[in-house]
Amino acid sequence: MTLDYAGATTKYEPTLGLEVHVELNTKSKMFCGCATEFGAEPNTQTCPVCLGLPGALPVVNAKAIESSILIGLALNCSIAPYSRFARKNYFYPDMPKNFQTSQFDEPICVNGYLDVEIQTDEGQKVFRVEIERVHMEEDTGKSLHVGGATGRIHGAEYSLLDYNRAGIPLVEIVTRIVPGTGKYAPQVARAYVTELRDILRSLGVSDVKMEQGSLRCDANVSLAPIGSGKLGTRSETKNVNSLRSVERAVSGEIERQANRLEAGERIIQETRHFLEESGQTRPGRSKEQAEDYRYFPEPDLVPVTPDAKWIEELGTRIPEKPSVRRKRLQTQWNCPDKEMESLVNAELLDVVEETIKLGAEPTRARTWWLGEISRLANEKEVAPTSLITSKDVAEIIALIVGGDLTDKLARQVVEGVISGEGSASSVIEKRGLKVVSDDSALMTAIEAAIAAQPDTAERIRGGNIPAAGALIGAVMKATGGAADAAKVRELLLKHLGRG
Amino acid sequence: MAAISRDDVAHLAKLARVEMTPDELDHMATELEDILGAVKRVQEVATAEIAPTSHPLAMTNIFREDVVRPSLTNEEALSGAPAKAEDRFKVPQILGEE
Ligand SMILES: [Zn+2]
């Protein structure tokens, strides 16, 4: 009989461990001045250093050190007063040097933690994920396996290597084992990677695009019978490249391991690959033992000893934790959960906050960014923030609130700004979009409407107030929408003796 | 007792992708043994006051600014490659690994 997820977690206690690799967004590589741009022509961003040619001398990118320290500080780590690089030796063509420059027993940041909150049966619960280390290393090249039907290694006749990515600064963030999550292990894993991604983004140290590989997660999972107090053998699942996949990979592994154990089989310590389509994992290469990498201190690089003042200065640049900020803004803006979620998912939090800081009323700021502007951005398949500035939106909202623009006119202004006619004020100026608030001008339009529909006017005089809609509509049409409907209604009813 | 066994040498040879004959393995095991002996003598000299060093000069924090410098062209980068295709380095199929 096979165990489903609920069955698996009733019998077995999962233990989690997560390794996240993040590509830093420095302009140049970790040890050389080659550009790091994504998507360049193959092998056009390489040099003797990152190709591992004899005699080349690597020099550490200061920005990468700074970013690593920022990450450590944001994760409540201690920053090592002394840390070194080491050579991790292995033969695989993705590293032309035959070793990867990494850190081994002297990482730059140690002993941190990250608290993540998830929804449990007993309500919101906080889990503390302890961070063992944050260390610096370099990314590998990209291989293309040719000849195999699937693009995978097996069956390939040869491989083609592009070293543009080799040497891009990479930071690895390793957790300690996370015990006691029980059946919530998959959600804790996802919440951790989500929170981590948000923090890295708020620090501005990485693009954190999982789909482009600038943020990658390996999930370690082991199982032990509940109450045994033991730790089982773990597997390490790689190739997990979305937040949803993190959750699925962990639950898939829990189910697979539980069923193996139920069948009396052993869990093999191995690397497994996550399969996006099925949510399952398949075995990869068996993990080389750590000593097989024959780490030794990198003789071409000198130790890193960041001084206390620098670390202190960097500490002042750590922004508010994104989850804390979200809660604060939600309260300030009195924003419903659903809408807050939409703002976060659409990555509109920053721009809405800016718009509100520029004086816009919170509800209108949210509505404009999530509504009309997002709709237009969707049509054009671009980010809403690339279409219009928070300054223009704040100005438009101020004009609406002040009665100078109707919603309809405001949409025309937005459209004008987006099609490149200039700032909000110049679009209003050029298109003559201000509300007709001059009473006499409105009265002329109202009188014309009454003259055109005398019967309707008569009905209103007789007390049929809803009939006013037809005349108001006619006035709005006559003024090209440039009138305030409420104002028209007020003047019309007054004129017909019903005001 | 040998600190380095013949099996150790065979394992290292495999990791270093060096093909060695049985004779060479025996020979290398003895040779490495001698080298370790020499290292051991140096270790006897080293005292607690001398910190282990990985670099001949007592320097720290040698950094460069994050500035992009010109890379090699694709042709230059590939000029020393034994084989190439599609602007990339061409390597034999890689077996047993993913
Ligand atoms: Zn380079």
Coordinates of C-alpha atoms and ligand atoms in Angstrom, one line a residue:
Chain A
M1 CA 0.0 0.0 0.0
T2 CA 1.4 3.4 -0.9
L3 CA 1.4 6.3 1.6
D4 CA 0.0 9.6 0.5
Y5 CA 1.4 12.8 1.8
A6 CA -0.9 12.9 4.9
G7 CA 0.0 9.3 5.6
A8 CA 3.7 9.9 5.2
T9 CA 3.7 12.8 7.6
T10 CA 1.6 11.0 10.2
K11 CA 4.3 8.3 10.4
Y12 CA 7.5 10.2 9.7
E13 CA 9.0 13.4 10.8
P14 CA 10.7 15.3 8.0
T15 CA 13.9 17.4 8.5
L16 CA 14.7 20.1 6.1
G17 CA 17.9 21.8 4.9
L18 CA 18.1 24.4 2.2
E19 CA 21.0 25.7 0.1
V20 CA 20.3 28.8 -1.9
H21 CA 22.6 30.0 -4.6
V22 CA 22.2 33.6 -5.6
E23 CA 24.0 35.3 -8.5
L24 CA 25.0 38.8 -7.5
N25 CA 24.1 41.6 -9.9
T26 CA 27.6 43.2 -10.0
K27 CA 28.6 44.7 -13.4
S28 CA 31.8 42.7 -13.6
K29 CA 32.7 39.1 -12.6
M30 CA 34.0 37.9 -9.2
F31 CA 37.7 37.8 -10.1
C32 CA 38.0 39.7 -13.4
G33 CA 36.6 42.6 -15.3
C34 CA 34.4 40.6 -17.7
A35 CA 30.8 41.8 -18.1
T36 CA 28.0 39.7 -16.4
E37 CA 25.2 40.6 -18.8
F38 CA 22.6 37.8 -19.3
G39 CA 22.1 36.6 -22.8
A40 CA 25.3 37.8 -24.5
E41 CA 26.7 35.9 -27.5
P42 CA 28.5 32.7 -26.4
N43 CA 32.1 33.2 -25.1
T44 CA 32.2 37.0 -25.6
Q45 CA 32.4 37.7 -21.9
T46 CA 35.6 35.8 -21.0
C47 CA 39.2 36.6 -20.4
P48 CA 42.4 34.7 -19.3
V49 CA 41.3 34.8 -15.7
C50 CA 37.8 33.3 -16.1
L51 CA 39.1 30.9 -18.7
G52 CA 41.7 29.7 -16.3
L53 CA 44.6 30.3 -18.7
P54 CA 48.1 29.9 -17.2
G55 CA 49.6 32.9 -15.5
A56 CA 46.3 34.8 -15.1
L57 CA 45.9 36.5 -11.7
P58 CA 42.4 36.8 -10.1
V59 CA 41.5 39.9 -8.1
V60 CA 38.4 40.1 -5.9
N61 CA 35.5 42.4 -6.8
A62 CA 35.0 44.7 -3.9
K63 CA 31.3 45.1 -4.7
A64 CA 30.8 41.3 -4.4
I65 CA 32.3 41.4 -0.9
E66 CA 30.1 44.3 0.1
S67 CA 27.0 42.5 -1.2
S68 CA 28.0 39.3 0.7
I69 CA 28.3 41.2 3.9
L70 CA 25.0 43.0 3.3
I71 CA 23.4 39.6 2.8
G72 CA 25.0 38.3 6.0
L73 CA 23.9 41.3 8.0
A74 CA 20.3 41.0 6.7
L75 CA 20.3 37.4 7.8
N76 CA 21.5 38.2 11.3
C77 CA 24.9 36.6 10.8
S78 CA 28.2 37.4 12.3
I79 CA 30.7 38.7 9.8
A80 CA 34.0 36.9 9.9
P81 CA 36.9 39.2 10.8
Y82 CA 39.0 36.9 8.6
S83 CA 37.9 34.8 5.8
R84 CA 39.6 33.1 2.9
F85 CA 38.9 31.7 -0.5
A86 CA 39.7 28.0 -1.3
R87 CA 40.0 25.9 -4.4
K88 CA 37.3 23.3 -4.8
N89 CA 38.9 20.8 -7.1
Y90 CA 36.9 18.8 -9.6
F91 CA 37.0 17.8 -13.2
Y92 CA 34.0 18.9 -15.1
P93 CA 34.1 21.1 -18.2
D94 CA 31.7 23.7 -16.7
M95 CA 34.8 25.1 -14.9
P96 CA 37.7 25.6 -17.2
K97 CA 40.1 26.0 -14.3
N98 CA 39.4 22.5 -13.1
F99 CA 38.5 24.0 -9.8
Q100 CA 35.9 26.4 -8.5
T101 CA 37.1 29.3 -6.3
S102 CA 34.9 29.1 -3.3
Q103 CA 35.1 29.3 0.5
F104 CA 35.5 26.3 2.6
D105 CA 36.1 26.4 6.4
E106 CA 36.4 30.2 6.5
P107 CA 33.2 31.6 5.1
I108 CA 32.5 35.3 5.2
C109 CA 29.3 35.1 7.3
V110 CA 28.2 32.6 9.9
N111 CA 25.5 31.8 12.4
G112 CA 22.4 33.8 11.4
Y113 CA 18.7 33.1 11.2
L114 CA 15.6 34.1 9.3
D115 CA 12.1 33.9 10.8
V116 CA 9.4 32.9 8.4
E117 CA 5.6 32.9 9.1
I118 CA 3.2 30.3 7.6
Q119 CA -0.4 29.5 8.0
T120 CA -1.0 26.4 10.1
D121 CA -4.1 24.6 11.4
E122 CA -3.6 26.6 14.6
G123 CA -3.2 29.9 12.8
Q124 CA -0.2 31.9 11.8
K125 CA 3.0 30.4 13.2
V126 CA 6.6 31.6 13.1
F127 CA 9.4 29.1 12.3
R128 CA 13.0 30.1 12.9
V129 CA 15.4 28.9 10.1
E130 CA 18.9 29.0 11.3
I131 CA 21.6 30.0 8.8
E132 CA 24.8 28.1 9.2
R133 CA 26.9 30.1 6.7
V134 CA 26.9 32.5 3.8
H135 CA 29.9 32.0 1.5
M136 CA 31.2 33.5 -1.7
E137 CA 32.1 31.6 -4.8
E138 CA 31.8 31.8 -8.6
D139 CA 29.3 30.5 -11.1
T140 CA 30.1 27.9 -13.7
G141 CA 29.8 27.9 -17.4
K142 CA 26.8 26.7 -19.3
S143 CA 26.9 23.3 -21.1
L144 CA 24.8 22.3 -24.1
H145 CA 24.7 18.5 -24.6
V146 CA 24.5 17.6 -28.3
G147 CA 23.3 14.4 -29.8
G148 CA 21.0 13.1 -27.1
A149 CA 17.3 13.4 -27.9
T150 CA 16.5 15.2 -24.7
G151 CA 19.4 17.7 -24.3
R152 CA 20.5 15.7 -21.3
I153 CA 23.9 14.2 -20.7
H154 CA 23.0 10.6 -21.2
G155 CA 23.3 9.7 -24.9
A156 CA 24.9 13.0 -25.8
E157 CA 27.7 12.7 -28.4
Y158 CA 29.6 15.8 -27.2
S159 CA 29.0 18.9 -25.2
L160 CA 29.4 22.6 -26.0
L161 CA 30.6 25.1 -23.4
D162 CA 29.9 28.8 -23.1
Y163 CA 31.9 30.4 -20.3
N164 CA 30.1 33.8 -20.2
R165 CA 28.6 32.7 -16.9
A166 CA 31.8 31.2 -15.5
G167 CA 33.1 33.5 -12.8
I168 CA 29.9 35.5 -12.1
P169 CA 29.8 36.1 -8.3
L170 CA 27.7 33.6 -6.5
V171 CA 26.7 33.6 -2.9
E172 CA 25.6 30.4 -1.3
I173 CA 23.3 30.6 1.8
V174 CA 23.2 27.4 3.8
T175 CA 20.7 26.7 6.5
R176 CA 21.3 24.4 9.5
I177 CA 18.8 21.5 9.5
V178 CA 15.3 22.8 10.3
P179 CA 13.7 20.3 12.7
G180 CA 10.1 20.3 14.0
T181 CA 8.3 21.5 10.9
G182 CA 6.3 18.3 10.8
K183 CA 3.8 18.3 7.9
Y184 CA 4.5 21.9 7.2
A185 CA 8.0 21.3 5.9
P186 CA 7.1 22.1 2.3
Q187 CA 5.4 25.4 3.3
V188 CA 8.3 26.4 5.5
A189 CA 10.7 25.7 2.7
R190 CA 8.7 27.9 0.3
A191 CA 8.2 30.6 2.9
Y192 CA 12.0 30.6 3.6
V193 CA 12.9 30.9 -0.1
T194 CA 10.3 33.6 -0.7
E195 CA 11.4 35.6 2.3
L196 CA 15.0 35.2 1.3
R197 CA 14.3 36.3 -2.2
D198 CA 12.4 39.4 -1.0
I199 CA 15.3 40.3 1.3
L200 CA 17.9 39.9 -1.5
R201 CA 15.7 42.0 -3.7
S202 CA 15.3 44.7 -1.1
L203 CA 19.1 44.8 -0.6
G204 CA 19.5 45.3 -4.4
V205 CA 22.2 42.7 -4.6
S206 CA 20.7 40.3 -7.1
D207 CA 18.0 40.1 -9.8
V208 CA 16.7 37.1 -7.9
K209 CA 15.0 35.6 -11.0
M210 CA 14.5 32.0 -10.4
E211 CA 13.4 31.3 -14.0
Q212 CA 16.7 32.8 -15.3
G213 CA 18.7 31.0 -12.6
S214 CA 20.0 34.0 -10.7
L215 CA 18.3 32.4 -7.6
R216 CA 18.6 28.6 -7.3
C217 CA 17.5 26.3 -4.5
D218 CA 18.7 22.9 -3.5
A219 CA 16.4 21.2 -0.9
N220 CA 17.7 18.6 1.5
V221 CA 15.1 16.3 3.0
S222 CA 15.4 13.4 5.4
L223 CA 12.8 11.4 7.3
A224 CA 12.8 9.6 10.6
P225 CA 10.0 7.8 12.4
I226 CA 8.1 10.3 14.6
G227 CA 9.4 10.3 18.1
S228 CA 12.5 8.3 17.3
G229 CA 14.7 11.4 17.9
K230 CA 16.9 10.2 15.0
L231 CA 18.0 11.8 11.7
G232 CA 17.4 9.9 8.6
T233 CA 19.7 9.8 5.5
R234 CA 19.1 12.9 3.3
S235 CA 18.6 13.4 -0.4
E236 CA 19.5 16.7 -2.1
T237 CA 17.1 17.8 -4.7
K238 CA 18.4 20.2 -7.4
N239 CA 17.0 22.0 -10.3
V240 CA 14.2 23.6 -8.3
N241 CA 13.5 26.8 -10.1
S242 CA 10.3 28.4 -8.9
L243 CA 8.8 29.0 -5.5
R244 CA 6.0 26.6 -6.2
S245 CA 8.6 24.0 -7.1
V246 CA 10.3 24.3 -3.8
E247 CA 7.1 23.4 -2.0
R248 CA 6.4 20.5 -4.5
A249 CA 9.9 19.2 -4.4
V250 CA 9.9 18.9 -0.6
S251 CA 6.5 17.2 -0.4
G252 CA 7.4 14.9 -3.3
E253 CA 10.6 13.8 -1.6
I254 CA 8.8 13.2 1.7
E255 CA 6.3 11.0 -0.1
R256 CA 9.0 9.1 -2.0
Q257 CA 11.2 8.5 1.0
A258 CA 8.3 7.4 3.2
N259 CA 7.2 4.9 0.7
R260 CA 10.8 3.5 0.4
L261 CA 11.1 3.2 4.1
E262 CA 7.7 1.5 4.3
A263 CA 8.9 -1.0 1.8
G264 CA 11.9 -1.8 4.0
E265 CA 14.3 -0.1 1.7
R266 CA 17.1 2.3 2.6
I267 CA 17.4 5.9 1.6
I268 CA 20.5 6.6 -0.4
Q269 CA 22.4 9.8 0.1
E270 CA 22.2 11.2 -3.4
T271 CA 21.5 14.2 -5.5
R272 CA 18.2 14.1 -7.2
H273 CA 16.6 16.3 -9.9
F274 CA 13.3 17.9 -9.7
L275 CA 11.0 17.2 -12.6
E276 CA 8.7 20.3 -13.2
E277 CA 6.0 18.4 -15.0
S278 CA 5.3 15.6 -12.5
G279 CA 6.5 17.2 -9.3
Q280 CA 8.7 14.1 -8.7
T281 CA 12.4 13.7 -8.5
R282 CA 14.8 11.4 -10.3
P283 CA 18.3 10.4 -9.3
G284 CA 21.2 12.4 -10.5
R285 CA 24.9 11.7 -10.1
S286 CA 25.9 10.2 -6.7
K287 CA 27.3 12.9 -4.5
E288 CA 31.1 13.1 -4.3
Q289 CA 32.4 13.1 -0.8
A290 CA 33.5 16.4 0.5
E291 CA 37.1 15.3 0.9
D292 CA 37.2 14.3 -2.8
Y293 CA 37.1 18.0 -3.7
R294 CA 40.5 18.4 -2.0
Y295 CA 39.9 21.9 -0.8
F296 CA 42.9 24.0 -0.1
P297 CA 43.4 27.8 0.4
E298 CA 43.6 29.7 -2.8
P299 CA 47.2 30.9 -3.1
D300 CA 46.4 33.6 -5.7
L301 CA 44.0 35.5 -3.4
V302 CA 44.7 37.1 -0.1
P303 CA 42.5 36.9 3.0
V304 CA 39.5 39.2 3.4
T305 CA 39.4 41.1 6.7
P306 CA 36.6 43.6 6.6
D307 CA 37.1 46.3 9.2
A308 CA 34.5 46.9 11.8
K309 CA 33.8 50.4 10.6
W310 CA 32.9 49.2 7.1
I311 CA 30.6 46.5 8.5
E312 CA 29.0 49.1 10.7
E313 CA 28.5 51.4 7.8
L314 CA 27.0 48.6 5.7
G315 CA 24.7 47.8 8.7
T316 CA 23.1 51.2 8.3
R317 CA 22.0 50.2 4.8
I318 CA 20.0 47.2 5.7
P319 CA 16.4 48.1 4.9
E320 CA 13.3 47.1 6.9
K321 CA 12.6 43.4 6.5
P322 CA 10.2 43.0 3.6
S323 CA 7.5 41.0 5.5
V324 CA 7.6 43.6 8.3
R325 CA 7.3 46.4 5.8
R326 CA 4.4 44.8 4.1
K327 CA 2.5 44.5 7.4
R328 CA 3.2 48.1 8.2
L329 CA 2.1 49.4 4.8
Q330 CA -1.0 47.3 4.9
T331 CA -2.0 48.8 8.2
Q332 CA -1.1 52.4 7.1
W333 CA -3.1 52.1 3.9
N334 CA -5.9 50.1 5.5
C335 CA -5.6 47.7 2.6
P336 CA -7.5 44.4 2.3
D337 CA -5.5 41.2 2.3
K338 CA -6.4 40.2 -1.3
E339 CA -5.4 43.6 -2.7
M340 CA -2.1 43.6 -0.7
E341 CA -1.4 40.2 -2.2
S342 CA -2.1 41.5 -5.7
L343 CA 0.2 44.5 -5.1
V344 CA 3.0 42.2 -3.9
N345 CA 2.6 39.8 -6.7
A346 CA 2.6 42.6 -9.3
E347 CA 5.7 44.1 -7.6
L348 CA 3.8 47.4 -7.2
L349 CA 4.5 48.0 -3.6
D350 CA 7.4 50.4 -4.1
V351 CA 5.7 52.5 -6.7
V352 CA 2.4 52.7 -4.8
E353 CA 4.3 53.8 -1.7
E354 CA 6.1 56.5 -3.7
T355 CA 2.8 57.7 -5.1
I356 CA 1.3 57.9 -1.7
K357 CA 4.4 59.7 -0.4
L358 CA 3.9 62.3 -3.1
G359 CA 0.5 63.0 -1.5
A360 CA -1.9 60.7 -3.3
E361 CA -4.7 59.2 -1.3
P362 CA -3.9 55.5 -0.6
T363 CA -7.0 53.8 -2.0
R364 CA -6.8 55.8 -5.2
A365 CA -3.1 55.1 -5.6
R366 CA -3.7 51.4 -5.3
T367 CA -6.7 51.4 -7.6
W368 CA -4.9 53.3 -10.4
W369 CA -1.8 51.2 -10.3
L370 CA -3.6 47.8 -10.0
G371 CA -6.4 48.8 -12.3
E372 CA -6.0 51.1 -15.4
I373 CA -2.2 51.2 -15.4
S374 CA -1.7 47.5 -14.9
R375 CA -4.3 46.8 -17.6
L376 CA -2.5 49.0 -20.2
A377 CA 0.8 47.4 -19.1
N378 CA -0.7 44.0 -19.7
E379 CA -1.8 44.9 -23.2
K380 CA 1.7 46.1 -24.0
E381 CA 3.4 43.2 -22.1
V382 CA 5.6 45.5 -20.0
A383 CA 5.9 46.4 -16.4
P384 CA 3.4 49.0 -15.2
T385 CA 6.2 51.0 -13.7
S386 CA 7.9 51.4 -17.1
L387 CA 4.8 53.2 -18.5
I388 CA 4.3 56.1 -16.1
T389 CA 6.0 57.7 -13.1
S390 CA 4.7 57.8 -9.6
K391 CA 4.9 61.6 -9.9
D392 CA 2.5 61.7 -12.8
V393 CA 0.1 59.3 -11.1
A394 CA 0.1 61.4 -7.9
E395 CA -0.5 64.5 -9.9
I396 CA -3.5 63.0 -11.7
I397 CA -4.9 61.7 -8.5
A398 CA -4.6 65.1 -6.9
L399 CA -6.5 66.6 -9.8
I400 CA -9.3 64.0 -9.5
V401 CA -9.6 64.7 -5.8
G402 CA -9.6 68.4 -6.4
G403 CA -12.4 68.0 -8.9
D404 CA -10.3 69.2 -11.9
L405 CA -10.4 65.8 -13.6
T406 CA -13.1 63.1 -13.8
D407 CA -12.1 59.5 -13.8
K408 CA -12.8 59.4 -17.5
L409 CA -10.6 62.4 -18.2
A410 CA -7.9 61.0 -16.0
R411 CA -7.8 57.8 -18.1
Q412 CA -7.2 60.0 -21.1
V413 CA -4.4 61.7 -19.3
V414 CA -2.8 58.4 -18.3
E415 CA -3.2 57.2 -21.9
G416 CA -1.5 60.4 -23.1
V417 CA 1.4 60.1 -20.8
I418 CA 1.9 56.5 -21.8
S419 CA 1.9 57.3 -25.5
G420 CA 4.7 59.7 -24.9
E421 CA 2.9 63.0 -25.0
G422 CA 4.8 64.3 -22.0
S423 CA 4.0 64.7 -18.3
A424 CA 0.5 64.6 -16.9
S425 CA 0.3 68.4 -16.8
S426 CA 1.5 68.8 -20.4
V427 CA -1.0 66.2 -21.6
I428 CA -3.8 68.0 -19.8
E429 CA -2.7 71.3 -21.3
K430 CA -2.2 70.0 -24.9
R431 CA -5.4 68.0 -25.0
G432 CA -7.4 70.6 -23.0
L433 CA -8.7 67.9 -20.6
K434 CA -9.7 69.9 -17.6
V435 CA -13.1 69.6 -16.2
V436 CA -15.5 72.3 -17.4
S437 CA -16.3 73.7 -14.0
D438 CA -17.4 77.1 -15.3
D439 CA -21.1 77.2 -14.4
S440 CA -22.1 79.3 -17.3
A441 CA -20.5 77.0 -19.8
L442 CA -22.3 74.1 -18.2
M443 CA -25.6 75.9 -18.1
T444 CA -25.4 76.5 -21.9
A445 CA -24.9 72.8 -22.4
I446 CA -27.8 72.0 -19.9
E447 CA -30.1 74.4 -21.6
A448 CA -29.3 72.9 -25.0
A449 CA -30.0 69.4 -23.6
I450 CA -33.4 70.6 -22.2
A451 CA -34.2 72.2 -25.6
A452 CA -33.4 68.9 -27.3
Q453 CA -35.5 66.8 -24.9
P454 CA -38.4 69.0 -23.6
D455 CA -40.5 65.9 -22.6
T456 CA -37.8 64.6 -20.4
A457 CA -37.4 68.0 -18.8
E458 CA -41.1 68.1 -18.2
R459 CA -41.1 64.8 -16.4
I460 CA -38.3 65.9 -14.1
R461 CA -40.2 69.1 -13.3
G462 CA -43.1 66.8 -12.4
G463 CA -40.9 65.0 -9.8
N464 CA -39.5 62.1 -11.9
I465 CA -35.9 62.6 -10.6
P466 CA -34.4 59.4 -12.2
A467 CA -35.3 60.8 -15.6
A468 CA -32.5 63.3 -15.1
G469 CA -30.0 60.6 -16.1
A470 CA -30.8 61.1 -19.8
L471 CA -30.2 64.8 -19.7
I472 CA -27.0 64.5 -17.6
G473 CA -25.8 62.0 -20.2
A474 CA -26.5 64.4 -23.0
V475 CA -24.6 67.2 -21.2
M476 CA -21.6 64.9 -20.6
K477 CA -21.6 63.9 -24.2
A478 CA -21.8 67.5 -25.3
T479 CA -18.8 68.4 -23.2
G480 CA -16.8 65.4 -24.3
G481 CA -16.8 64.0 -20.8
A482 CA -15.0 67.1 -19.5
A483 CA -17.7 67.9 -17.0
D484 CA -18.2 66.7 -13.5
A485 CA -21.4 64.6 -13.6
A486 CA -22.4 65.5 -10.0
K487 CA -22.0 69.1 -10.7
V488 CA -24.2 68.8 -13.9
R489 CA -26.8 67.0 -11.9
E490 CA -26.9 69.7 -9.2
L491 CA -27.2 72.5 -11.7
L492 CA -29.8 70.7 -13.9
L493 CA -32.1 69.9 -11.0
K494 CA -31.8 73.4 -9.6
H495 CA -32.7 74.8 -13.0
L496 CA -35.7 72.6 -13.2
G497 CA -36.9 73.6 -9.8
R498 CA -35.9 70.3 -8.1
G499 CA -32.6 71.3 -6.6
Chain B
M1 CA 53.3 2.0 8.2
A2 CA 52.7 3.9 5.1
A3 CA 50.8 7.2 5.4
I4 CA 49.9 7.0 1.8
S5 CA 48.7 3.6 0.5
R6 CA 48.7 2.4 -3.0
D7 CA 44.9 2.7 -2.9
D8 CA 45.1 6.4 -1.9
V9 CA 47.3 7.0 -4.9
A10 CA 44.9 5.2 -7.2
H11 CA 42.0 7.2 -5.8
L12 CA 43.9 10.5 -6.3
A13 CA 44.9 9.5 -9.8
K14 CA 41.3 8.8 -10.6
L15 CA 40.2 12.2 -9.2
A16 CA 43.0 13.9 -11.1
R17 CA 42.1 12.0 -14.3
V18 CA 45.6 10.7 -14.5
E19 CA 46.1 7.2 -15.9
M20 CA 48.7 5.2 -14.0
T21 CA 50.2 1.7 -14.5
P22 CA 50.5 -0.6 -11.5
D23 CA 54.3 0.1 -11.5
E24 CA 53.7 3.8 -11.4
L25 CA 51.2 3.5 -8.6
D26 CA 53.8 1.6 -6.5
H27 CA 56.5 4.1 -7.3
M28 CA 54.3 7.1 -6.6
A29 CA 53.2 5.7 -3.3
T30 CA 56.8 5.5 -2.2
E31 CA 57.6 8.9 -3.6
L32 CA 54.7 10.6 -1.9
E33 CA 55.7 8.9 1.3
D34 CA 59.1 10.6 1.0
I35 CA 57.5 14.0 0.3
L36 CA 55.2 13.6 3.4
G37 CA 58.3 12.8 5.4
A38 CA 59.9 16.0 4.3
V39 CA 56.7 18.0 5.2
K40 CA 56.7 16.3 8.6
R41 CA 60.1 17.6 9.3
V42 CA 59.0 21.1 8.5
Q43 CA 56.1 20.7 10.8
E44 CA 58.4 19.8 13.6
V45 CA 60.0 23.2 13.2
A46 CA 56.8 25.2 13.0
T47 CA 55.8 26.6 16.4
A48 CA 52.6 27.7 17.9
E49 CA 53.5 31.4 17.4
I50 CA 53.6 31.1 13.6
A51 CA 50.2 31.2 12.0
P52 CA 49.6 28.9 9.1
T53 CA 49.9 30.9 5.9
S54 CA 48.4 30.5 2.4
H55 CA 50.1 33.4 0.8
P56 CA 53.8 34.4 0.9
L57 CA 53.0 38.0 1.7
A58 CA 51.1 39.2 4.7
M59 CA 48.6 41.1 2.7
T60 CA 44.8 41.3 3.1
N61 CA 41.9 43.0 1.3
I62 CA 43.3 43.3 -2.2
F63 CA 40.2 44.3 -4.1
R64 CA 39.3 45.8 -7.5
E65 CA 36.4 48.2 -8.2
D66 CA 33.4 46.7 -9.9
V67 CA 34.3 48.0 -13.3
V68 CA 33.8 46.2 -16.6
R69 CA 36.9 45.8 -18.7
P70 CA 37.1 44.5 -22.3
S71 CA 36.9 40.8 -22.7
L72 CA 38.5 38.6 -25.3
T73 CA 36.6 38.3 -28.6
N74 CA 34.9 35.0 -29.3
E75 CA 37.7 34.1 -31.8
E76 CA 40.4 34.9 -29.2
A77 CA 38.7 33.0 -26.5
L78 CA 38.4 29.9 -28.7
S79 CA 41.8 30.2 -30.3
G80 CA 43.4 27.7 -28.0
A81 CA 40.6 25.3 -27.9
P82 CA 41.4 21.8 -29.4
A83 CA 37.8 21.7 -30.7
K84 CA 35.0 24.1 -31.2
A85 CA 31.5 24.4 -32.6
E86 CA 28.8 27.0 -32.6
D87 CA 31.0 29.6 -31.0
R88 CA 31.5 27.2 -28.1
F89 CA 34.2 25.0 -26.7
K90 CA 33.6 21.4 -27.8
V91 CA 34.4 18.7 -25.3
P92 CA 33.9 14.9 -25.5
Q93 CA 30.7 13.5 -24.1
I94 CA 30.6 13.5 -20.3
L95 CA 29.7 10.1 -18.9
G96 CA 28.1 9.2 -15.6
E97 CA 27.4 12.7 -14.5
E98 CA 24.6 15.1 -14.8
Ligands
ZN1 ZN 37.0 37.2 -17.3

